[in-house]
Coordinates of C-alpha atoms in Angstrom, one line a residue:
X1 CA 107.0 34.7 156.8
X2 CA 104.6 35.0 154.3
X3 CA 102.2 37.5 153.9
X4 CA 98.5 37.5 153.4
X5 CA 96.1 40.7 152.6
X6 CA 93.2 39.4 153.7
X7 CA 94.6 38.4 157.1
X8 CA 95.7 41.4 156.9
X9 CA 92.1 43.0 156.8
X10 CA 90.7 40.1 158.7
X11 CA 92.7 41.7 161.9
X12 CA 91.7 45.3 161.3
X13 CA 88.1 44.7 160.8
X14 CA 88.1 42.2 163.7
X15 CA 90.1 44.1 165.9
X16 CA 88.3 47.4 165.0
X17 CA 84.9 46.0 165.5
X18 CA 85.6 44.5 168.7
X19 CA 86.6 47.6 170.5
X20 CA 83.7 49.6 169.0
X21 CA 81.5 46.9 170.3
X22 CA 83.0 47.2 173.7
X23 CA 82.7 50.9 173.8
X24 CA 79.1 51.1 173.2
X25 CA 78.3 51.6 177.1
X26 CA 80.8 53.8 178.9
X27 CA 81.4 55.4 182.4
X28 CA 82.6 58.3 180.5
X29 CA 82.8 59.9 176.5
X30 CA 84.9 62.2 175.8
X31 CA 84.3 64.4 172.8
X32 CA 87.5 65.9 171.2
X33 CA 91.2 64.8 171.7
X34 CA 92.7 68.0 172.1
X35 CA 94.8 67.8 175.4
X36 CA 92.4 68.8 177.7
X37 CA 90.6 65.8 176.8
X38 CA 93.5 63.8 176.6
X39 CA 94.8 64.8 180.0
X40 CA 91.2 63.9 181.2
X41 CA 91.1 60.4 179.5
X42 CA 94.4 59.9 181.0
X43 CA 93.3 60.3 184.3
X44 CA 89.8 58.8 184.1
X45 CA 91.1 55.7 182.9
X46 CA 94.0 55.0 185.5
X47 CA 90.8 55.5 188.3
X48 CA 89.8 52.4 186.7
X49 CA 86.7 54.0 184.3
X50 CA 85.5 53.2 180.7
X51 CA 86.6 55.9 178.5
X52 CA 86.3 56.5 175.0
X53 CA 87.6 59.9 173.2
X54 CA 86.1 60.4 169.9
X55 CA 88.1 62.6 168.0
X56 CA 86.3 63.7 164.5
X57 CA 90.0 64.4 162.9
X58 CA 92.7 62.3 161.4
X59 CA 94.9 63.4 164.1
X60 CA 94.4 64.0 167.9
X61 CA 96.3 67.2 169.6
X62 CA 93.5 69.6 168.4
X63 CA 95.9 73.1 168.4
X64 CA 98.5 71.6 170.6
X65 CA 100.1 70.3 167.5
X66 CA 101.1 73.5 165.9
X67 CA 102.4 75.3 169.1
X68 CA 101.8 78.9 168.1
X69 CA 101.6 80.0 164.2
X70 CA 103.5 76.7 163.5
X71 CA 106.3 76.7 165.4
X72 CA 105.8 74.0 167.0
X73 CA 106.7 74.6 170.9
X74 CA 104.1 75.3 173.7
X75 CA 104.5 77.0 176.6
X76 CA 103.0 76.2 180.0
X77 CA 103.2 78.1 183.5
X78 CA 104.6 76.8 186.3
X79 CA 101.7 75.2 188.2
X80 CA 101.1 72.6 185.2
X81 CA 104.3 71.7 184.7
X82 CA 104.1 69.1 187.4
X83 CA 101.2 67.4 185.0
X84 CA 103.8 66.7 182.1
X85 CA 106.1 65.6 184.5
X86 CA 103.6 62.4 185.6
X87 CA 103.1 62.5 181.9
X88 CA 106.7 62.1 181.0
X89 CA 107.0 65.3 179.0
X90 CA 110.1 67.0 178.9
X91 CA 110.1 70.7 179.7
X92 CA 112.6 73.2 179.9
X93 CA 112.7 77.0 181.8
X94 CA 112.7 79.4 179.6
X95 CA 112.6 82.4 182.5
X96 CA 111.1 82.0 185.9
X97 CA 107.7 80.7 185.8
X98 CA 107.5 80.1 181.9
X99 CA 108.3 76.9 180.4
X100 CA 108.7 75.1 176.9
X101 CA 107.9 72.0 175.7
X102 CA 108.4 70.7 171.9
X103 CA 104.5 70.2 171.1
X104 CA 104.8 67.2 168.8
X105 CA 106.5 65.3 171.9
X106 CA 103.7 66.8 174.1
X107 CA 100.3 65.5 172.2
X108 CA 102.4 62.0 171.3
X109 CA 103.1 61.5 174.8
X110 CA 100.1 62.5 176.5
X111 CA 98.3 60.1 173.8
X112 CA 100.1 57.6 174.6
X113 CA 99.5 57.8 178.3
X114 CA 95.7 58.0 177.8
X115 CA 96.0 54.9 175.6
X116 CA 98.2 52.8 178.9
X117 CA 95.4 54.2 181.3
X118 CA 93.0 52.2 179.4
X119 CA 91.0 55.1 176.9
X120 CA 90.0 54.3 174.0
X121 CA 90.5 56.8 170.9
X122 CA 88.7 56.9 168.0
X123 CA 89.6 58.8 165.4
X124 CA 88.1 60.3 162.1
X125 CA 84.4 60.1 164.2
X126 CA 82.2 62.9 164.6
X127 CA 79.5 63.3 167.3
X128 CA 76.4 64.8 165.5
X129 CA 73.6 64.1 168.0
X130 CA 73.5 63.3 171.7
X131 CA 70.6 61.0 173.4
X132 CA 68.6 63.0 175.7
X133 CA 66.2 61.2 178.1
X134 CA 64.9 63.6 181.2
X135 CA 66.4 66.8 180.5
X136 CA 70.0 64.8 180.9
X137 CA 72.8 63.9 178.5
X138 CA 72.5 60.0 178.5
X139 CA 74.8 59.3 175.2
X140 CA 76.8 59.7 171.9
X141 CA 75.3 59.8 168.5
X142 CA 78.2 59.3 166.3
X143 CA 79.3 58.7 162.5
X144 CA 82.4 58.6 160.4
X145 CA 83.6 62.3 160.1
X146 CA 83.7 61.6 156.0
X147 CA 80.0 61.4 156.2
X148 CA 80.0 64.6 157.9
X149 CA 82.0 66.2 155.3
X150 CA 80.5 64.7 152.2
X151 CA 77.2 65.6 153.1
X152 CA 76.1 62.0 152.7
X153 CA 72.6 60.8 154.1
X154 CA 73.8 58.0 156.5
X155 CA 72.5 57.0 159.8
X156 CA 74.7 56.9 162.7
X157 CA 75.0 54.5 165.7
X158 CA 74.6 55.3 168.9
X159 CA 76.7 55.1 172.3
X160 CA 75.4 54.9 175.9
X161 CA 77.5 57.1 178.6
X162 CA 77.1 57.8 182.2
X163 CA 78.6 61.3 181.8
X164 CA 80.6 63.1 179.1
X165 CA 83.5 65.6 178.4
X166 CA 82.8 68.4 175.8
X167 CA 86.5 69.1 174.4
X168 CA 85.8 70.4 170.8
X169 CA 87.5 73.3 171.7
X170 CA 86.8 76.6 170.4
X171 CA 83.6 75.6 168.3
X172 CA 81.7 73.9 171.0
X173 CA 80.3 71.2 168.8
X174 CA 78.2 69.3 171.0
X175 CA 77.1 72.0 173.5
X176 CA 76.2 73.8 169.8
X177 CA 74.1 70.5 169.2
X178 CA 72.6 70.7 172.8
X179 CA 71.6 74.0 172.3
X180 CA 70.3 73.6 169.2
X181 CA 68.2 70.6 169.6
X182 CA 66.2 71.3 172.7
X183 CA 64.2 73.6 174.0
X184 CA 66.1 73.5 177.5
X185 CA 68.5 75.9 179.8
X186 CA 72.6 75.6 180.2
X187 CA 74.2 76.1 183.2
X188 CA 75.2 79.2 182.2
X189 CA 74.6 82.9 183.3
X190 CA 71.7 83.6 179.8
X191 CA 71.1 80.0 179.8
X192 CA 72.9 79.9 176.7
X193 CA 76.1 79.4 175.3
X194 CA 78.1 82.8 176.2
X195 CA 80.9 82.9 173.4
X196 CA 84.5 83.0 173.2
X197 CA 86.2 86.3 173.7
X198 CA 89.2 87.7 172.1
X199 CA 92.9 86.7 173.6
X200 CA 94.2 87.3 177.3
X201 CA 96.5 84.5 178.4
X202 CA 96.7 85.5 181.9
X203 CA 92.5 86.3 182.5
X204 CA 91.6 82.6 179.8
X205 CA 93.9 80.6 182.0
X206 CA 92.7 81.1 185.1
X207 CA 89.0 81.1 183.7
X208 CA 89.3 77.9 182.4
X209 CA 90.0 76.3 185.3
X210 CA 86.9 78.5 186.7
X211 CA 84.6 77.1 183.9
X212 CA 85.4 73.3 184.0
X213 CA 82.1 72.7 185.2
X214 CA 79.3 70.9 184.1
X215 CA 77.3 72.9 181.7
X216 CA 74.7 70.8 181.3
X217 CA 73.1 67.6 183.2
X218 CA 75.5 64.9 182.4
X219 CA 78.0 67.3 180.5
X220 CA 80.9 68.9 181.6
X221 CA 82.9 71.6 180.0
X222 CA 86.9 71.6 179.8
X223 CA 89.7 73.3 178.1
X224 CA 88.7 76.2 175.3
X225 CA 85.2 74.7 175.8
X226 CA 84.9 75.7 178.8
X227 CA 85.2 79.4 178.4
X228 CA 83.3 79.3 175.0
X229 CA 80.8 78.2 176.8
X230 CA 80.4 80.7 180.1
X231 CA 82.2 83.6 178.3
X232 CA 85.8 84.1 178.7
X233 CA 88.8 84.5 176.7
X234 CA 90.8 82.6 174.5
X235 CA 94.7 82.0 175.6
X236 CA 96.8 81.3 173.0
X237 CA 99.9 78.8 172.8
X238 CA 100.1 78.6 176.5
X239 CA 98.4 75.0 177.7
X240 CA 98.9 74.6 181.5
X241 CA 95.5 76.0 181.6
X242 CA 93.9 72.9 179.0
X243 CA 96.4 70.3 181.4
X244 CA 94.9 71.4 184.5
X245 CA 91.4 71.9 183.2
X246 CA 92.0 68.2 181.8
X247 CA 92.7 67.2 185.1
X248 CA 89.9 68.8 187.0
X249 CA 87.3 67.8 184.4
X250 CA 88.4 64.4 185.9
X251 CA 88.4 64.8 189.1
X252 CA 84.7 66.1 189.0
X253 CA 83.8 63.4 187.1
X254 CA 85.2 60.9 189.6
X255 CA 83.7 62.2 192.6
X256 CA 80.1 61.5 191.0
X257 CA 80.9 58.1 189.9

C-alpha cells in the first residue's frame, strides 16, 4: 500500500477536529488526568455521561507515573484495591493491608479504561479561565498548553459543562483561577482556598475522601485537590486515596445528573 502525507494529516486534522467539535457541550469536564480524574472519567462515562478530561501535559498520570522518587511502584491500602481490580490492574501483597502495583501499568491501564467508558482526553490543553454565569461554574475556557508556556497573546475557545472535576492536583489550577477572578466565597471553612499541608499518609488519605466535595457551585474537588483546597495533608506514593476519591467524585456527580 502506498502511502500519502497529506492523507495522512487529512485524518488527524479531521479526526481531531471532530471530537473537539463534539466535546464543546458536556455533562461533565474534568480538569487534570492524574488518576483521580481518570478513575472519575472512568466511571462517569460507563453511567452513560459526556466526559472530557483536559490534561494541560504531554502525558496523563499526573505523579502516578513516577511512583515515589522514581521508582516507579505505587502502593495502595486495602480498601482500593478492589478499584484496580474492576480496572484490570495487577497488584500484589506486600504485607497485610499494603499493596504494590507497577505505576506505568497502573496510569496505562486506568487510561485506557476511561477511554472504553467513552471519555475523551485531551492532552497538551490548559484551562486558563472558567465561564461563570450566576455565581455558578457553567464551563471551560481552554488553550493549547504551548500558548500557556510561551507567553503568547492568543484567545482561547470555550467549552460548555453541566458540572466539572478540579484534578490539577497539588496546584489547584482552576480553583486558583476561581479564586482569583471573582469576588465570590468557596465552600470552604475561610471561604478561601485552605492550602496543602505537609505529608501524613494515614491523616491525607482518609481526608481526601472527606474533602471530595464540591467546593464551589458546579465544581467539585477530588484527589490532592481536594485537600489543597479545605486544608489537609499531602500523602505521598500511596493512591488508594486518589482511586477512591476518583470514584466518589463520580458518584456525587451522578446523583445530581
Amino acid at each position: 500500500m502506498a502511502l500519502d502525507e497529506i492523507i495522512i494529516s487529512r485524518a488527524i486534522i479531521d479526526t481531531y477536529t471532530r471530537k473537539l467539535m463534539d466535546c464543546l457541550e458536556l455533562d461533565v469536564a474534568i480538569c487534570g488526568a492524574g488518576p483521580s480524574g481518570m478513575v472519575a472519567a472512568y466511571y462517569l462515562a460507563g453511567a452513560g455521561k459526556k466526559v472530557a478530561v483536559f490534561e494541560r501535559k504531554l502525558s496523563l498520570g499526573g505523579g502516578m507515573w513516577g511512583g515515589g522518587m522514581m521508582f516507579n511502584e505505587i502502593v495502595i491500602q486495602e480498601e482500593a484495591k478492589e478499584i484496580l481490580d474492576e480496572l484490570g490492574v495487577r497488584s500484589r501483597e506486600y504485607q497485610p493491608g499494603y499493596f504494590t502495583a507497577d505505576s506505568v501499568e497502573a496510569v496505562c491501564t486506568i487510561g485506557s479504561a476511561a477511554c472504553r467508558a467513552g471519555a475523551r482526553f485531551f492532552n497538551l490543553v490548559s484551562v486558563e479561565d472558567v465561564m461563570i454565569r450566576e455565581n455558578r461554574v457553567t464551563g471551560l475556557v481552554i488553550n493549547w498548553s504551548a500558548v500557556e508556556t510561551s507567553g503568547l497573546h492568543v484567545d482561547p475557545l470555550t467549552v460548555r459543562t453541566k458540572y466539572m472535576v478540579e484534578s490539577t492536583g497539588h496546584p489547584v489550577e482552576v480553583m486558583q483561577v476561581i479564586q482569583r477572578k471573582i469576588d465570590a466565597r468557596l465552600n470552604t471553612p475561610s471561604g478561601s482556598l485552605e492550602g496543602e499541608k505537609s505529608m501524613w499518609a494515614e491523616k491525607a488519605e482518609q481526608s481526601t475522601l472527606e474533602n471530595t466535595r464540591e467546593a464551589f457551585p458546579g465544581v467539585y474537588v477530588c484527589g490532592m485537590s481536594a485537600n489543597a483546597t479545605f486544608g489537609s495533608f499531602r500523602m505521598g506514593p500511596i493512591f488508594g486515596g486518589m482511586l477512591m476519591s476518583g470514584k466518589k467524585v463520580a458518584q456525587s456527580i451522578l446523583e445530581k445528573l
